[in-house]
XYZ file of N, CA and C in Angstrom:
606
model
N 29.938 -76.674 0.775
C 29.888 -75.436 -0.384
C 29.165 -74.401 0.474
N 28.459 -74.534 1.565
C 28.041 -73.531 2.592
C 29.263 -72.440 3.191
N 30.500 -73.009 3.087
C 31.030 -72.301 4.019
C 31.814 -71.441 2.730
N 31.957 -71.629 1.333
C 32.405 -71.361 0.302
C 31.264 -70.185 -0.064
N 29.740 -70.787 0.190
C 28.946 -69.694 -0.565
C 29.058 -68.237 0.511
N 29.264 -68.583 1.761
C 29.247 -67.412 2.231
C 30.523 -66.673 2.381
N 31.400 -67.245 2.180
C 33.039 -66.586 1.921
C 33.033 -65.597 0.650
N 32.103 -65.627 -0.477
C 32.333 -65.913 -1.365
C 30.773 -63.826 -1.756
N 30.630 -63.952 -0.789
C 29.423 -62.673 -0.878
C 30.010 -61.676 -0.701
N 30.141 -60.821 -1.608
C 30.843 -59.952 -2.199
C 30.450 -59.655 -3.335
N 30.666 -58.106 -4.030
C 31.067 -57.223 -5.191
C 30.177 -56.854 -5.992
N 30.116 -55.798 -7.116
C 29.583 -55.262 -7.800
C 29.793 -54.754 -9.355
N 27.990 -54.394 -9.799
C 27.786 -54.341 -11.537
C 29.246 -54.498 -12.468
N 30.133 -53.743 -11.962
C 31.077 -53.404 -12.976
C 30.558 -54.410 -14.405
N 31.355 -55.699 -13.965
C 32.136 -56.823 -15.299
C 30.422 -57.075 -15.258
N 29.062 -56.850 -15.299
C 28.672 -57.845 -15.288
C 27.595 -57.638 -16.678
N 27.442 -58.509 -17.666
C 27.603 -58.561 -18.222
C 28.042 -58.391 -19.867
N 29.247 -58.611 -19.573
C 30.892 -58.201 -20.252
C 31.339 -59.280 -20.899
N 32.325 -59.518 -21.881
C 32.673 -60.597 -22.332
C 32.698 -61.657 -21.083
N 33.271 -62.607 -21.828
C 33.346 -63.888 -20.904
C 34.690 -64.790 -20.872
N 35.223 -63.625 -21.617
C 36.815 -64.471 -22.108
C 37.876 -64.929 -20.685
N 39.118 -65.194 -20.952
C 39.649 -66.112 -19.408
C 39.707 -64.086 -19.161
N 40.495 -62.855 -19.981
C 40.809 -61.822 -19.515
C 40.173 -61.117 -18.584
N 38.379 -61.512 -19.678
C 37.754 -60.612 -18.406
C 37.036 -61.128 -17.084
N 37.469 -62.677 -17.361
C 37.693 -63.068 -15.797
C 38.110 -63.025 -14.949
N 39.755 -62.596 -15.219
C 40.730 -62.079 -14.468
C 39.974 -60.807 -14.049
N 39.891 -59.958 -14.547
C 39.425 -58.235 -14.446
C 37.917 -58.437 -13.428
N 37.315 -59.481 -13.317
C 36.618 -59.744 -12.426
C 36.702 -59.981 -11.013
N 37.707 -61.143 -11.272
C 38.391 -61.881 -10.413
C 38.810 -60.725 -8.860
N 39.946 -59.636 -10.093
C 40.924 -58.575 -9.584
C 39.421 -57.464 -8.814
N 38.619 -57.140 -9.590
C 37.550 -56.315 -8.846
C 36.780 -56.774 -7.667
N 36.392 -58.193 -7.357
C 36.027 -58.875 -6.612
C 37.301 -58.654 -5.183
N 38.459 -58.749 -5.270
C 39.705 -58.875 -4.424
C 39.538 -57.184 -3.715
N 38.989 -56.160 -4.412
C 39.858 -55.245 -4.347
C 38.263 -55.116 -3.120
N 37.183 -55.635 -3.314
C 35.910 -54.781 -2.727
C 36.093 -55.602 -1.595
N 36.608 -56.836 -1.168
C 36.585 -57.704 -0.585
C 37.949 -57.091 0.850
N 38.762 -56.504 -0.080
C 39.944 -55.844 0.647
C 39.194 -54.037 1.546
N 38.448 -53.692 0.855
C 37.293 -52.702 1.172
C 36.779 -53.164 2.635
N 35.933 -54.548 2.264
C 35.246 -54.892 3.721
C 36.007 -55.070 4.731
N 37.037 -55.437 4.447
C 37.845 -55.867 5.496
C 39.164 -54.677 5.834
N 38.796 -53.540 5.741
C 39.715 -52.415 6.078
C 38.026 -51.459 6.873
N 38.237 -51.246 7.954
C 37.588 -50.355 8.486
C 38.223 -48.922 8.433
N 37.366 -48.378 7.257
C 37.395 -47.209 6.754
C 36.921 -45.736 7.678
N 37.927 -44.792 7.272
C 37.118 -43.308 8.639
C 36.766 -42.392 7.643
N 35.844 -41.810 7.943
C 35.276 -40.225 7.783
C 34.469 -40.445 7.232
N 33.909 -39.491 6.510
C 32.461 -39.342 5.807
C 31.955 -40.353 5.932
N 30.313 -40.375 5.791
C 29.282 -41.719 5.139
C 29.373 -42.229 4.272
N 29.906 -41.147 3.056
C 30.811 -41.522 1.128
C 31.720 -42.472 1.793
N 32.700 -42.700 2.771
C 33.627 -43.516 3.086
C 32.530 -44.709 2.957
N 31.690 -45.112 3.729
C 30.773 -46.424 3.850
C 30.147 -46.778 2.544
N 30.209 -46.212 1.878
C 28.859 -46.555 0.644
C 28.956 -47.823 0.380
N 27.467 -48.829 -0.212
C 27.142 -49.904 -0.184
C 28.481 -50.199 -0.806
N 28.885 -52.150 -0.580
C 29.550 -53.021 -1.952
C 28.816 -54.017 -2.025
N 28.466 -53.963 -3.444
C 28.150 -54.875 -4.327
C 28.311 -55.943 -4.453
N 27.822 -57.069 -4.366
C 29.206 -58.347 -5.552
C 28.242 -58.815 -6.172
N 28.533 -59.055 -7.515
C 27.483 -59.964 -8.545
C 28.086 -61.216 -9.017
N 27.196 -61.848 -8.606
C 27.616 -63.456 -9.370
C 28.951 -63.455 -10.309
N 28.804 -62.264 -11.224
C 29.675 -62.370 -11.806
C 31.374 -62.631 -11.508
N 30.991 -61.433 -10.926
C 32.534 -61.530 -9.975
C 32.727 -62.610 -8.824
N 31.408 -62.781 -8.694
C 31.959 -63.921 -7.334
C 32.294 -65.515 -7.869
N 31.389 -66.128 -9.753
C 32.122 -67.090 -10.345
C 33.189 -67.018 -11.570
N 33.841 -65.945 -11.469
C 34.905 -64.775 -11.849
C 36.015 -65.670 -10.746
N 36.413 -65.424 -10.220
C 36.848 -65.201 -8.413
C 37.069 -66.662 -8.282
N 35.770 -67.791 -8.376
C 35.454 -68.996 -8.269
C 36.991 -69.617 -9.524
N 36.292 -68.902 -10.527
C 37.084 -69.981 -12.023
C 38.516 -69.489 -11.942
N 39.020 -68.560 -11.353
C 40.360 -68.125 -11.207
C 40.821 -68.532 -10.286
N 40.598 -68.895 -8.951
C 41.306 -68.873 -7.937
C 40.713 -70.367 -7.155
N 39.575 -71.234 -7.802
C 39.037 -72.146 -6.973
C 39.709 -72.747 -6.411
N 40.788 -73.460 -7.705
C 41.992 -74.399 -7.267
C 42.461 -73.937 -5.753
N 42.712 -73.285 -5.454
C 43.445 -72.682 -4.268
C 42.953 -72.952 -3.227
N 41.590 -73.124 -3.053
C 41.009 -73.559 -1.824
C 39.934 -74.580 -1.776
N 39.155 -74.553 -2.336
C 38.297 -76.063 -2.914
C 39.288 -77.548 -2.667
N 38.175 -78.266 -1.893
C 39.234 -79.505 -2.109
C 38.934 -80.125 -3.207
N 39.592 -81.220 -3.653
C 39.938 -82.207 -4.447
C 39.341 -82.786 -4.918
N 38.847 -83.335 -5.971
C 37.378 -83.646 -6.005
C 36.239 -83.074 -6.539
N 36.351 -81.610 -6.775
C 35.991 -80.243 -6.521
C 36.029 -79.086 -8.057
N 34.845 -79.580 -9.089
C 34.984 -78.633 -10.100
C 33.915 -78.334 -10.486
N 34.136 -76.829 -11.183
C 33.493 -76.331 -12.100
C 32.192 -75.508 -10.935
N 32.802 -75.071 -9.895
C 31.783 -74.215 -9.050
C 31.389 -73.204 -9.323
N 29.951 -72.734 -8.492
C 29.096 -71.075 -8.971
C 27.975 -71.609 -8.352
N 28.041 -70.139 -7.784
C 27.453 -69.805 -6.975
C 26.301 -68.496 -7.510
N 25.050 -68.509 -7.235
C 23.477 -67.804 -7.915
C 23.011 -67.100 -6.235
N 23.201 -66.165 -6.711
C 22.468 -65.141 -5.460
C 21.152 -64.949 -5.845
N 20.505 -64.758 -4.437
C 18.811 -65.286 -4.829
C 18.496 -63.940 -3.640
N 17.169 -63.677 -3.564
C 16.647 -62.875 -2.001
C 16.335 -63.924 -0.854
N 17.683 -63.694 -0.179
C 18.225 -64.384 1.191
C 18.119 -65.605 1.045
N 18.456 -65.463 -0.226
C 19.536 -67.678 -0.374
C 20.463 -67.124 -1.436
N 21.404 -67.975 -0.884
C 23.159 -68.503 -2.015
C 22.456 -70.376 -2.150
N 22.914 -70.458 -3.710
C 23.081 -71.888 -3.935
C 23.841 -71.509 -4.692
N 24.524 -72.413 -4.249
C 26.285 -73.167 -4.446
C 25.701 -74.681 -5.359
N 26.077 -74.678 -6.722
C 26.484 -76.008 -7.121
C 28.105 -76.326 -7.860
N 28.565 -77.704 -8.063
C 29.833 -77.794 -7.956
C 29.716 -79.856 -9.054
N 30.665 -80.103 -9.462
C 30.681 -81.519 -9.804
C 31.783 -81.632 -9.112
N 30.898 -83.364 -8.318
C 31.904 -83.610 -6.699
C 32.171 -84.859 -7.771
N 33.582 -85.382 -7.499
C 34.235 -86.687 -7.843
C 34.683 -87.325 -6.355
N 33.519 -87.767 -5.831
C 33.292 -88.288 -4.069
C 34.459 -89.117 -4.421
N 35.242 -90.530 -5.012
C 35.941 -90.946 -4.520
C 37.480 -90.093 -4.254
N 37.444 -89.050 -5.379
C 38.605 -87.986 -5.094
C 38.679 -87.707 -3.703
N 37.866 -86.805 -3.772
C 37.226 -86.219 -2.844
C 37.518 -86.942 -1.366
N 37.032 -88.300 -1.163
C 37.339 -89.005 0.391
C 38.498 -88.819 0.625
N 39.707 -89.458 -0.753
C 41.111 -89.448 -0.227
C 41.936 -88.535 -0.366
N 41.097 -87.333 -0.214
C 42.497 -86.208 -0.314
C 42.020 -85.969 1.673
N 41.418 -86.843 2.520
C 41.058 -86.934 3.824
C 41.392 -88.154 4.451
N 42.514 -88.606 4.892
C 42.827 -89.542 5.531
C 42.670 -89.878 6.716
N 42.283 -88.785 7.633
C 42.238 -89.367 8.580
C 40.525 -90.409 9.209
N 41.190 -90.735 9.814
C 39.819 -92.008 10.311
C 38.482 -91.247 10.875
N 39.158 -90.277 11.227
C 37.809 -89.155 12.419
C 37.185 -88.513 11.291
N 37.513 -88.259 9.982
C 36.622 -87.551 8.999
C 36.175 -88.661 8.636
N 34.983 -88.935 8.719
C 33.894 -89.235 8.387
C 33.269 -89.285 7.478
N 33.246 -87.862 6.986
C 31.714 -87.098 6.284
C 32.522 -87.306 4.888
N 33.689 -87.617 4.529
C 33.538 -87.335 3.517
C 33.759 -89.041 2.805
N 33.969 -89.853 3.743
C 33.474 -91.547 3.322
C 32.065 -92.026 3.586
N 31.443 -91.082 4.094
C 30.651 -91.686 4.362
C 29.545 -90.722 3.145
N 30.155 -89.925 2.342
C 29.346 -89.280 1.345
C 29.743 -90.345 -0.546
N 31.544 -90.511 -0.177
C 32.169 -91.730 -1.011
C 30.899 -93.133 -1.262
N 30.932 -93.314 0.266
C 30.027 -94.656 0.027
C 28.680 -94.730 -0.962
N 28.526 -93.218 -0.334
C 26.585 -93.423 -0.311
C 26.542 -92.854 -2.501
N 27.408 -92.041 -2.799
C 27.074 -91.387 -4.336
C 28.463 -91.860 -5.038
N 28.665 -92.675 -5.761
C 30.109 -93.634 -6.700
C 30.141 -92.110 -7.688
N 31.751 -91.900 -7.968
C 31.654 -91.515 -9.143
C 31.937 -89.740 -9.434
N 31.727 -89.315 -10.262
C 31.150 -87.662 -10.542
C 30.241 -87.671 -10.386
N 29.142 -86.474 -9.680
C 28.259 -86.091 -9.256
C 27.590 -84.391 -9.336
N 26.709 -83.955 -10.202
C 26.187 -82.609 -9.613
C 25.855 -82.496 -8.272
N 26.514 -81.374 -7.807
C 26.103 -81.325 -6.506
C 25.362 -79.712 -6.149
N 23.845 -79.818 -5.471
C 23.148 -78.279 -5.798
C 23.032 -78.201 -4.062
N 24.119 -76.944 -3.558
C 23.201 -76.573 -2.123
C 22.345 -75.064 -2.174
N 21.494 -75.480 -1.758
C 21.027 -74.017 -1.328
C 20.666 -73.630 0.438
N 21.398 -72.724 0.468
C 20.985 -71.720 2.052
C 20.388 -70.622 2.187
N 20.169 -70.363 3.116
C 19.298 -68.957 4.123
C 19.946 -68.731 4.194
N 20.211 -66.838 3.917
C 20.995 -65.722 4.658
C 20.570 -64.652 5.493
N 20.448 -64.825 6.654
C 19.420 -63.695 6.832
C 20.081 -62.248 7.575
N 20.385 -61.136 8.142
C 21.210 -60.342 8.478
C 20.487 -59.128 9.114
N 21.627 -58.426 9.929
C 20.910 -57.068 10.837
C 21.109 -57.216 11.782
N 21.751 -55.573 12.009
C 21.936 -55.578 13.476
C 23.437 -56.366 12.964
N 24.236 -55.513 12.590
C 25.663 -56.171 12.438
C 26.079 -57.605 12.236
N 24.853 -58.595 12.692
C 25.233 -59.947 12.420
C 24.941 -60.536 11.431
N 24.768 -62.176 10.252
C 23.716 -62.644 9.708
C 24.315 -64.410 10.686
N 23.204 -64.573 9.874
C 22.975 -66.047 10.212
C 22.322 -67.172 9.088
N 23.390 -67.921 9.112
C 23.312 -68.713 8.046
C 22.873 -70.119 8.322
N 21.528 -70.702 7.032
C 20.947 -72.048 7.481
C 21.136 -72.693 6.077
N 21.372 -73.771 5.961
C 21.414 -74.689 4.705
C 19.763 -75.483 4.837
N 19.311 -75.384 3.378
C 17.893 -75.805 3.529
C 17.860 -76.807 2.960
N 19.164 -77.017 2.096
C 18.690 -78.544 0.735
C 19.891 -78.942 0.455
N 20.216 -79.987 -0.073
C 21.649 -80.674 -0.668
C 20.957 -81.500 -1.404
N 21.100 -81.664 -2.869
C 20.694 -82.700 -3.773
C 22.177 -82.854 -3.870
N 22.625 -84.138 -4.475
C 23.496 -84.894 -4.963
C 22.559 -85.646 -6.080
N 22.801 -85.548 -7.525
C 22.482 -86.348 -8.741
C 20.951 -86.001 -8.944
N 20.467 -86.856 -8.915
C 18.419 -86.275 -8.544
C 18.177 -86.717 -7.020
N 19.182 -86.811 -5.851
C 19.052 -87.453 -4.700
C 18.963 -86.323 -3.861
N 18.218 -86.024 -3.075
C 18.003 -84.678 -1.981
C 18.673 -85.355 -0.607
N 20.194 -84.859 -0.420
C 20.180 -85.797 0.864
C 19.305 -85.426 2.083
N 19.327 -86.711 2.574
C 18.556 -86.318 4.045
C 19.246 -85.397 5.007
N 18.465 -84.987 5.947
C 19.240 -83.261 6.251
C 19.299 -84.285 7.403
N 19.204 -85.197 8.185
C 20.886 -85.797 9.325
C 21.492 -85.987 8.130
N 22.059 -86.062 7.909
C 23.279 -86.248 6.345
C 24.087 -85.148 6.537
N 22.986 -84.213 6.245
C 23.683 -82.942 5.736
C 23.615 -82.099 7.492
N 23.369 -82.535 8.328
C 23.713 -81.870 9.194
C 25.257 -82.380 10.410
N 25.431 -83.825 10.145
C 25.634 -85.019 10.746
C 27.649 -84.346 9.658
N 27.238 -83.911 8.290
C 28.681 -83.562 7.192
C 29.034 -82.600 7.810
N 28.241 -81.278 8.087
C 28.571 -79.880 8.273
C 28.661 -79.661 10.247
N 28.531 -80.606 10.778
C 28.926 -80.548 12.557
C 29.879 -81.583 12.842
N 30.294 -82.364 12.590
C 31.154 -83.342 12.595
C 32.902 -82.798 11.724
N 32.580 -82.345 10.137
C 33.561 -82.522 9.158
C 33.726 -80.466 9.203
N 32.786 -80.293 8.667
C 32.819 -78.294 7.668
C 33.774 -77.765 8.476
N 32.325 -77.689 9.789
C 32.816 -76.914 10.695
C 33.684 -76.875 11.819
N 34.196 -78.256 12.333
C 35.366 -77.986 12.966
C 36.840 -77.427 11.174
N 36.615 -78.300 10.442
C 37.810 -78.040 9.786
C 37.829 -76.750 9.061
N 37.026 -76.026 8.878
C 36.850 -74.349 8.849
C 36.021 -73.577 9.835
N 36.330 -73.936 10.573
C 36.911 -73.366 12.029
C 34.887 -71.672 12.471
N 34.169 -72.576 11.418
C 33.059 -72.118 11.906
C 31.493 -72.821 12.490
N 30.769 -72.095 12.750
C 29.488 -72.591 13.711
C 28.232 -71.852 13.026
N 27.356 -72.785 12.122
C 26.394 -72.240 11.804
C 24.899 -71.933 13.012
N 25.309 -72.898 13.704
C 24.319 -72.646 15.250
C 24.491 -71.329 15.337
N 25.470 -70.578 15.531
C 25.676 -69.071 16.174
C 25.693 -68.181 14.839
N 25.358 -66.565 15.372
C 25.075 -65.585 14.210
C 26.848 -65.246 13.692
N 26.992 -64.866 12.899
C 28.649 -64.750 12.328
C 28.511 -62.873 12.547
N 29.834 -62.451 13.283
C 29.561 -61.109 13.347
C 30.234 -60.509 12.152
N 29.242 -59.203 11.509
C 30.290 -58.599 10.374
C 31.086 -58.124 11.100
N 32.377 -57.442 9.612
C 32.655 -56.822 10.067
C 32.454 -54.939 10.289
N 32.976 -53.961 11.924
C 31.968 -52.985 12.616
C 31.602 -52.310 12.104
N 31.871 -52.142 10.054
C 31.754 -50.881 9.759
C 30.291 -51.504 8.418
N 30.637 -52.610 8.655
C 28.701 -53.532 7.792
C 27.807 -54.043 8.624
N 26.187 -53.005 8.706
C 25.394 -53.608 9.210
C 24.628 -54.471 8.222
N 24.407 -54.487 7.271
C 23.501 -55.541 6.924
C 23.653 -55.896 5.880
N 23.874 -57.325 5.801
C 23.881 -58.052 3.726
C 22.525 -58.099 3.593
N 21.781 -57.831 1.844
C 21.127 -58.100 1.204
C 21.522 -58.386 0.311
N 20.850 -59.752 0.176
C 20.524 -60.855 -1.093
C 19.358 -60.592 -2.351
N 20.236 -60.159 -2.791
C 18.668 -60.023 -4.082
C 18.919 -60.863 -5.938
N 18.534 -60.639 -6.688
C 18.766 -60.960 -7.816
C 20.305 -61.092 -8.548
N 21.164 -62.268 -8.454
C 22.776 -61.510 -8.855
C 23.552 -60.220 -8.523
N 23.285 -60.840 -6.775
C 23.673 -59.504 -5.866
C 23.898 -60.121 -4.984
N 24.757 -59.339 -3.964
C 24.585 -59.433 -2.948
C 24.994 -57.977 -2.704
N 24.929 -56.857 -1.827
C 25.068 -55.691 -1.216
C 25.433 -55.452 0.046
N 26.552 -55.269 0.518
C 26.816 -54.894 1.978
C 26.772 -53.310 2.097
N 25.978 -53.108 3.046
C 24.910 -51.911 3.807
C 26.056 -51.676 5.115
N 26.536 -50.267 4.371
C 27.661 -49.838 5.664
C 27.177 -48.721 6.373
N 28.096 -48.678 7.365
C 27.932 -47.558 8.552
C 29.181 -46.492 8.932
N 29.427 -45.245 8.953
C 30.637 -45.209 9.620
C 29.399 -44.485 11.470
N 28.855 -45.173 11.789
C 28.124 -45.645 12.892
C 28.510 -46.414 14.137
N 29.497 -46.473 14.634
C 30.285 -46.825 15.759
C 29.288 -48.343 16.012
N 29.794 -49.435 16.673
C 28.300 -50.144 17.287
C 28.629 -49.920 18.367
N 26.924 -50.295 19.581
C 26.625 -49.569 21.051
C 26.915 -51.398 21.675
């Protein structure tokens, strides 16, 4: 969930408050893709070319609705994110038995431990704190709940360090370098703002 939340930080309010049918969801997902391309491209020229990029919950959740099955593990359904000041909250319904069967590798203990502890489909909520500045960001998982149970921090750390980080190639213990034209990510209620600058990092 932490990896998904971090990857979804992007977009603007063009579709916020619009209709919620499939066409609207597709349009919002496409808007997010366009903004992701902007963030991945080094823009040249004036400061206007580096104007902030704003991503809303509506766009992020539309992208999850349209494309989530392409990259989320089996057993994860109805994912959604919320943006709050300095925080991202990710939620999903997870079938732990189905989730554990996707990873037959005997070294993948994380899903198996979770499947042994939690039966059937459970509603999962993960809250992460994200702070950024000086062209880098730091993410920290603050809490994870499965159903009505708060997952112990030692188990969260175990799953992150021994399963999520090796599998998805990230390391929460280290700052994440932002694209060289992105100086800071500002999280607020319902949106994430990527501040950008034409100045080259020193």
